Coordinates of C-alpha atoms in Angstrom, one line a residue:
X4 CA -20.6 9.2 -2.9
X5 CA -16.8 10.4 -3.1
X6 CA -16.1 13.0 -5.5
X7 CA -13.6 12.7 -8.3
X8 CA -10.6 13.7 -7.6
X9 CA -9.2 15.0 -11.5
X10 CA -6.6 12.7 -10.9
X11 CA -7.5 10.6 -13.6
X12 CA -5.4 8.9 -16.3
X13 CA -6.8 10.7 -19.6
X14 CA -7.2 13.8 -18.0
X15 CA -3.1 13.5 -17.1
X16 CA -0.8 15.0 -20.2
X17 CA 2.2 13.0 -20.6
X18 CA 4.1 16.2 -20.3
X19 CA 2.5 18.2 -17.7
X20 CA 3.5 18.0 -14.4
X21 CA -0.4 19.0 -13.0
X22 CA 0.8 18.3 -9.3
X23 CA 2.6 21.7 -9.8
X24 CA -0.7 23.6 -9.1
X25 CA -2.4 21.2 -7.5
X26 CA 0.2 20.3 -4.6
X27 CA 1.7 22.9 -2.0
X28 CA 5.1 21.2 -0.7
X29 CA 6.0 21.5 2.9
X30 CA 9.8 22.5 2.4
X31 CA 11.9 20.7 5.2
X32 CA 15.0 18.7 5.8
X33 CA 14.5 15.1 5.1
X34 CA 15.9 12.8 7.8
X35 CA 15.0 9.3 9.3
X36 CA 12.2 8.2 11.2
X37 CA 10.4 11.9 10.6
X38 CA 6.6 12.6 9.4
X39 CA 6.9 15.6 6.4
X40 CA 3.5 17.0 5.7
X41 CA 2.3 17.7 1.9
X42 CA -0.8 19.1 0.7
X43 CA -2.4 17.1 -2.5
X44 CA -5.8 17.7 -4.1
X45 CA -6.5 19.7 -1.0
X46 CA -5.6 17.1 1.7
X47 CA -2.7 17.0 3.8
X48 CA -1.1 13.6 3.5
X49 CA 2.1 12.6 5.5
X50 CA 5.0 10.5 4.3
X51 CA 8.7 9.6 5.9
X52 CA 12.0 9.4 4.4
X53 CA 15.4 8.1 5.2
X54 CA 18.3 7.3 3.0
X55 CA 20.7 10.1 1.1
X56 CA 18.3 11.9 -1.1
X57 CA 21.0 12.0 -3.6
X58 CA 20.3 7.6 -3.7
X59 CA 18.1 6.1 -5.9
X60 CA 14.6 6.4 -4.8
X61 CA 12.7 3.7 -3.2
X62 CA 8.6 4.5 -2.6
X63 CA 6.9 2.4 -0.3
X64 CA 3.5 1.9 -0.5
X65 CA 0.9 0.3 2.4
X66 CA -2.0 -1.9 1.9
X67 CA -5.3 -1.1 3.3
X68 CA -6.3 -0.3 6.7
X69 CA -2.2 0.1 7.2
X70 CA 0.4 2.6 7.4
X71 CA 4.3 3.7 6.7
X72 CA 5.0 2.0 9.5
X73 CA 4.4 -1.7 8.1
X74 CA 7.9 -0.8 5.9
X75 CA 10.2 -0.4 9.1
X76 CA 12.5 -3.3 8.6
X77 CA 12.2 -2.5 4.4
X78 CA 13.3 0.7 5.1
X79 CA 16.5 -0.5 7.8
X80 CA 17.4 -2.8 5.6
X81 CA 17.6 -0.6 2.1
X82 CA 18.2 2.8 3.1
X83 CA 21.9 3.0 2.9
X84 CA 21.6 1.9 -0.7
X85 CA 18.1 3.9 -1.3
X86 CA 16.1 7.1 -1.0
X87 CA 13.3 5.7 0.8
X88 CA 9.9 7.3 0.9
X89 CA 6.8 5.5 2.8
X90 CA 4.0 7.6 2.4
X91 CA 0.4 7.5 4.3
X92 CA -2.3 7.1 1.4
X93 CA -5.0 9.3 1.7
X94 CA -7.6 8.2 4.2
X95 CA -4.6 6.2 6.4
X96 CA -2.3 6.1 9.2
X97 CA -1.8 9.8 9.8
X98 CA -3.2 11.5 6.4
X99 CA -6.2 13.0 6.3
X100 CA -9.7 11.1 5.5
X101 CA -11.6 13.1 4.0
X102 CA -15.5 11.2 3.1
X103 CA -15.8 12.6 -0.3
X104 CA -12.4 12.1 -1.8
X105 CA -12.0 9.8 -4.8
X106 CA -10.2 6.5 -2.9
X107 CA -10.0 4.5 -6.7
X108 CA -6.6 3.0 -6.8
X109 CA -5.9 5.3 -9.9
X110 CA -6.7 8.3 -7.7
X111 CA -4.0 7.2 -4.9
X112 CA -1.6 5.9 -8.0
X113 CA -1.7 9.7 -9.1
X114 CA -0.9 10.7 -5.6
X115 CA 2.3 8.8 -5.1
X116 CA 3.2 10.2 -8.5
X117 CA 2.6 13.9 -7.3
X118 CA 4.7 13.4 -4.3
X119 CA 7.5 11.8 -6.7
X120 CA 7.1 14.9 -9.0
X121 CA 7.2 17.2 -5.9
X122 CA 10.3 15.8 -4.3
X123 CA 12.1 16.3 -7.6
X124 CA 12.0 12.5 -8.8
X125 CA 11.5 11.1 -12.4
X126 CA 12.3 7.7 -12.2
X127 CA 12.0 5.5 -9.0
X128 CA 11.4 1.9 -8.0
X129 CA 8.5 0.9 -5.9
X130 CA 7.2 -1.6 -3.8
X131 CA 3.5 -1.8 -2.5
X132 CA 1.9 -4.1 -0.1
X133 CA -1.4 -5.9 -0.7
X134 CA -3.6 -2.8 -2.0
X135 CA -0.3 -1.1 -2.4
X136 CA 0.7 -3.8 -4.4
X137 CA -2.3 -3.1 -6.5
X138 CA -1.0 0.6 -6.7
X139 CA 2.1 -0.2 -7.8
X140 CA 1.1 -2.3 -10.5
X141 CA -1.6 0.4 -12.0
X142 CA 1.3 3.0 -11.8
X143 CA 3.6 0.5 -13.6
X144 CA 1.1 -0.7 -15.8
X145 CA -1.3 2.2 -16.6
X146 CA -0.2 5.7 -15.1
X147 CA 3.5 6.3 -16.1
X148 CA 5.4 3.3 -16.9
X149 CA 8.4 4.9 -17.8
X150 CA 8.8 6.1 -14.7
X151 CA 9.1 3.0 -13.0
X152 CA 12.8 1.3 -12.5
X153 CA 11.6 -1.6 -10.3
X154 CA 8.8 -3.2 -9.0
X155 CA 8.0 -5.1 -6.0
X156 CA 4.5 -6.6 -5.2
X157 CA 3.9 -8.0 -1.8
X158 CA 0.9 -10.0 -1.1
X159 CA -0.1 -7.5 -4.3
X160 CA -3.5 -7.3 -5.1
X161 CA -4.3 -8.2 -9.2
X162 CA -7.7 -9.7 -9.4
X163 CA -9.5 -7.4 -7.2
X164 CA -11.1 -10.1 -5.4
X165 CA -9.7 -11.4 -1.8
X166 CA -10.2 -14.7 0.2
X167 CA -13.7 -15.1 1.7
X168 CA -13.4 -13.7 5.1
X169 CA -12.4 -10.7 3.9
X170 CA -15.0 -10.6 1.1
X171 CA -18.1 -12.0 3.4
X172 CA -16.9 -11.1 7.2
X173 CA -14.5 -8.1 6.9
X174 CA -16.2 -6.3 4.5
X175 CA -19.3 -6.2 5.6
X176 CA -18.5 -5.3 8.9
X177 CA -16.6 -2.2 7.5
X178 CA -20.4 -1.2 5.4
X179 CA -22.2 -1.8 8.5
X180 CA -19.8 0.1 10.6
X181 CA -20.1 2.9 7.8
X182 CA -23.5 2.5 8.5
X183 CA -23.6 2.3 12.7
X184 CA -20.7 4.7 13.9
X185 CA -21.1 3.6 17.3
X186 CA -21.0 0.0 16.0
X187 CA -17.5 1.0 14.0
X188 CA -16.4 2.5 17.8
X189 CA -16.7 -0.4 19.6
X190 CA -15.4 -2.7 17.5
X191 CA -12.1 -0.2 17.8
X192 CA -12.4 -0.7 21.8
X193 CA -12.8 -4.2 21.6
X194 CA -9.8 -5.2 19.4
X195 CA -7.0 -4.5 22.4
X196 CA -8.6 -7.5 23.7
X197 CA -6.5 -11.1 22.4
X198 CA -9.5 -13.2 22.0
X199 CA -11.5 -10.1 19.6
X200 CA -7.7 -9.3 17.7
X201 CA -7.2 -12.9 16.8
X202 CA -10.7 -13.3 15.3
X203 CA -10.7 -10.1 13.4
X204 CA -7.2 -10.6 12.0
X205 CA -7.0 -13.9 11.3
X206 CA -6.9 -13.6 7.4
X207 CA -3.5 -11.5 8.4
X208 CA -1.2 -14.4 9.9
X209 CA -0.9 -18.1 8.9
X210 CA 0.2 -18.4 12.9
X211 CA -1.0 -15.4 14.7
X212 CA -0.1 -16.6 17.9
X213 CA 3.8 -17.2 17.1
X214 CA 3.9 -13.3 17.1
X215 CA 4.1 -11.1 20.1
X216 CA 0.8 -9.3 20.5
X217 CA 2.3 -5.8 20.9
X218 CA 4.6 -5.7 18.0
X219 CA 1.8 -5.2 15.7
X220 CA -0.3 -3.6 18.0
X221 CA -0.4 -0.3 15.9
X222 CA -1.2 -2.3 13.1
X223 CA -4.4 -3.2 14.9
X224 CA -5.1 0.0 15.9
X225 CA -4.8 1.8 12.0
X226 CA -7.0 -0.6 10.5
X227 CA -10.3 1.0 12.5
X228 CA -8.8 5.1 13.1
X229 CA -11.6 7.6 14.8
X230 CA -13.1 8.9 11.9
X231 CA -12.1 6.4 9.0
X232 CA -14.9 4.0 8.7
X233 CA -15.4 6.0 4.9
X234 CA -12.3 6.2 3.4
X235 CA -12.2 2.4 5.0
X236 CA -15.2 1.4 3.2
X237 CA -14.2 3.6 -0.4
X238 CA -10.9 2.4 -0.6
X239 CA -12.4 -1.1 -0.1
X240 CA -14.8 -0.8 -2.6
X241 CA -12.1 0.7 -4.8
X242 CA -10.2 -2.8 -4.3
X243 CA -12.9 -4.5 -6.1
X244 CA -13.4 -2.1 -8.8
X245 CA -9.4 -2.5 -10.4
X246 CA -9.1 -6.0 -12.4
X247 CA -5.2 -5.9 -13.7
X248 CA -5.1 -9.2 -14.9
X249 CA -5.4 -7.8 -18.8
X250 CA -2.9 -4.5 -18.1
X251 CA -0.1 -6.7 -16.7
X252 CA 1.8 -7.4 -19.7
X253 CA 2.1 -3.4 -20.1
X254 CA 4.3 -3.9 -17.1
X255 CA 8.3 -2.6 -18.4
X256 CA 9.9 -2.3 -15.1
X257 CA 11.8 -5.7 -13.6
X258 CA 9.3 -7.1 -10.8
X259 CA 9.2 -9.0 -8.4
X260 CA 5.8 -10.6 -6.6
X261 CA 6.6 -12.1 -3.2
X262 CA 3.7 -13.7 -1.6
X263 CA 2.7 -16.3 1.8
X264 CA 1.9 -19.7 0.4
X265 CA -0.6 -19.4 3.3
X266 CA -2.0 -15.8 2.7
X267 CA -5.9 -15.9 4.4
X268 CA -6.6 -11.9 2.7
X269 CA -5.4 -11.6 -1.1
X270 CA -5.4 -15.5 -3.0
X271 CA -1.7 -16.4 -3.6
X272 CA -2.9 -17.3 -7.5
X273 CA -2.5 -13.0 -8.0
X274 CA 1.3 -13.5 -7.6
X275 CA 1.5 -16.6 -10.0
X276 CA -0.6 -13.9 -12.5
X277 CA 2.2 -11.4 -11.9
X278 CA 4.7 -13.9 -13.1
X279 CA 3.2 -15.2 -15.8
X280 CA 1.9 -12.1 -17.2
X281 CA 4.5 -9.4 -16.5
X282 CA 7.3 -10.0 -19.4
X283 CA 10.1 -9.7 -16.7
X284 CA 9.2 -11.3 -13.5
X285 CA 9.7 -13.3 -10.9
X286 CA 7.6 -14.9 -7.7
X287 CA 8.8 -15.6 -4.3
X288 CA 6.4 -18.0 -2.5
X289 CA 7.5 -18.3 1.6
X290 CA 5.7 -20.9 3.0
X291 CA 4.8 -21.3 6.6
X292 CA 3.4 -17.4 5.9
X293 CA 0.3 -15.4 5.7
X294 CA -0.6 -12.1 4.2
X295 CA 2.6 -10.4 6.2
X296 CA 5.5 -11.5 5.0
X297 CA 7.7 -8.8 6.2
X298 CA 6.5 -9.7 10.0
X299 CA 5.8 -13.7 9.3
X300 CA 9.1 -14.5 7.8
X301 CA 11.1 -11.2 8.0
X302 CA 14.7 -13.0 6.8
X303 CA 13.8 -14.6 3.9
X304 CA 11.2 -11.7 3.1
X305 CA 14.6 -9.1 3.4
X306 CA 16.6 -11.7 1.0
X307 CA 14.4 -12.0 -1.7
X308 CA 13.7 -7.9 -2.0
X309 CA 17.8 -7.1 -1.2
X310 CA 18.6 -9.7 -4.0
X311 CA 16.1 -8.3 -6.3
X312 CA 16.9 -4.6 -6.0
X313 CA 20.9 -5.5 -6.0
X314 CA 20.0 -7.8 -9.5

């Protein structure tokens, strides 16, 4: 089983900046399209900024099985206006994954807050995608809501509970390949072939084949790293365990839930919850668009968050 992290909520004083003992910053120049390296709980995680530091900050958080790199066009779009930091959550893209970390979306909540407390932030906006969603809204909601400006949930996870594919196919295949490393390995082998991709990632895109099949070949490739089937399968497992629907009137900050009418991975009634129970909120719905919006329908995506944040 993972271990526990001490990241968690009660043991956090509203005062005490614990990160400052438990994180050894990397000093370096920040600057576009460059990974920075920071040590938390013991782990080197990686993160990339771009913007004037002296901006507001913007932190970007991936869903699971992803990486920084799903906020490209985000980040072109809002970094003359914002700070922008996309981080690699523990146990993703190019962070460490260690097997007996805590991977609890409170855990990884706490992480994005030690990063923001490293690089000399107090208040910042965030947007999250899917599970990052889901991270967003448990900082906003249960962590440090105070700290939040602005929120952004995209294809955010509230419910803890995601279509059926996911739940019955994906899923399992994740335990077994937890289970059967040589299984996990060549399932990774067998997804650079079209005909295995648009099987396994079919909850991802309401038209898969509309989209090149090399500009989200990375995206393929982070979902099943060497070595990741267990923060995989934790941070999966973690998914399920977080239920928000009753903490999402604690929600301050102005948010925003932008979701695919046709999402196939988290149900599109999560962002309906998000507006009806945040106090100040909106929801987005793009149609002809699955669980991706920022590669399904990447104008109207941009709109809705440049009109948000400039509200």
């Amino acid at each position: 089983m993972p271990r526990r992290s001490g990241f968690t909520r009660d043991s956090r004083q509203p005062n005490l900046r614990r990160c400052d003992r438990l994180v050894n910053f990397q000093g370096v120049t920040m600057s576009a399209d460059s990974m920075r390296h920071i040590h938390i709980d013991g782990h080197l995680m990686t993160y990339t900024a771009a913007g004037d530091p002296s901006l507001p900050p913007l932190f970007l958080v991936h869903g699971w099985g992803s990486y920084h790199g799903v906020w490209r066009q985000t980040i072109e779009e809002l970094q003359t206006s914002y700070f922008c930091v996309a981080v690699d959550l523990l146990g993703f893209g190019d962070s460490d994954k260690p097997s007996d970390a805590d991977y609890s979306i409170e855990a990884q909540g706490q992480r994005i807050l030690c990063l923001a407390d490293q690089l000399g932030v107090d208040q910042f906006s965030l947007i999250g995608h899917s599970m990052g969603g889901q991270i967003a809204l448990t900082i906003a909601a249960l962590l440090e809501p105070q700290r939040v400006s602005r929120l952004i949930s995209v294809s955010g996870v509230v419910t803890g509970r995601l279509m059926p594919f996911v739940e019955n196919i994906t899923y399992r295949q994740i335990a077994i390949g937890k289970a059967i490393p040589w299984l996990y390995d060549l399932t990774r082998r067998l997804i650079h072939y079209r005909w295995v991709a648009y099987w396994q990632y079919r909850p991802w895109f309401h038209k898969m084949d509309t989209l090149p099949f090399e500009d989200w070949k990375t995206d393929r490739e982070m979902i099943l790293q060497a070595g990741g089937q267990t923060s995989l399968y934790y941070a999966g497992q973690a998914i399920h365990a977080m239920n928000l629907t009753k903490h999402l009137p604690h929600i301050t900050a102005p948010t925003l839930a932008i979701f695919g009418a046709q999402d196939g991975t988290v149900p599109v009634s999560d962002g309906y919850l998000v507006r009806d129970c945040v106090p100040d909120s909106k929801l987005v719905l793009l149609d002809e668009c699955g669980h991706f919006p920022m590669y399904e329908q990447p104008q109207l995506y941009l709109k809705a968050v440049r009109q948000f944040m400039q509200s």
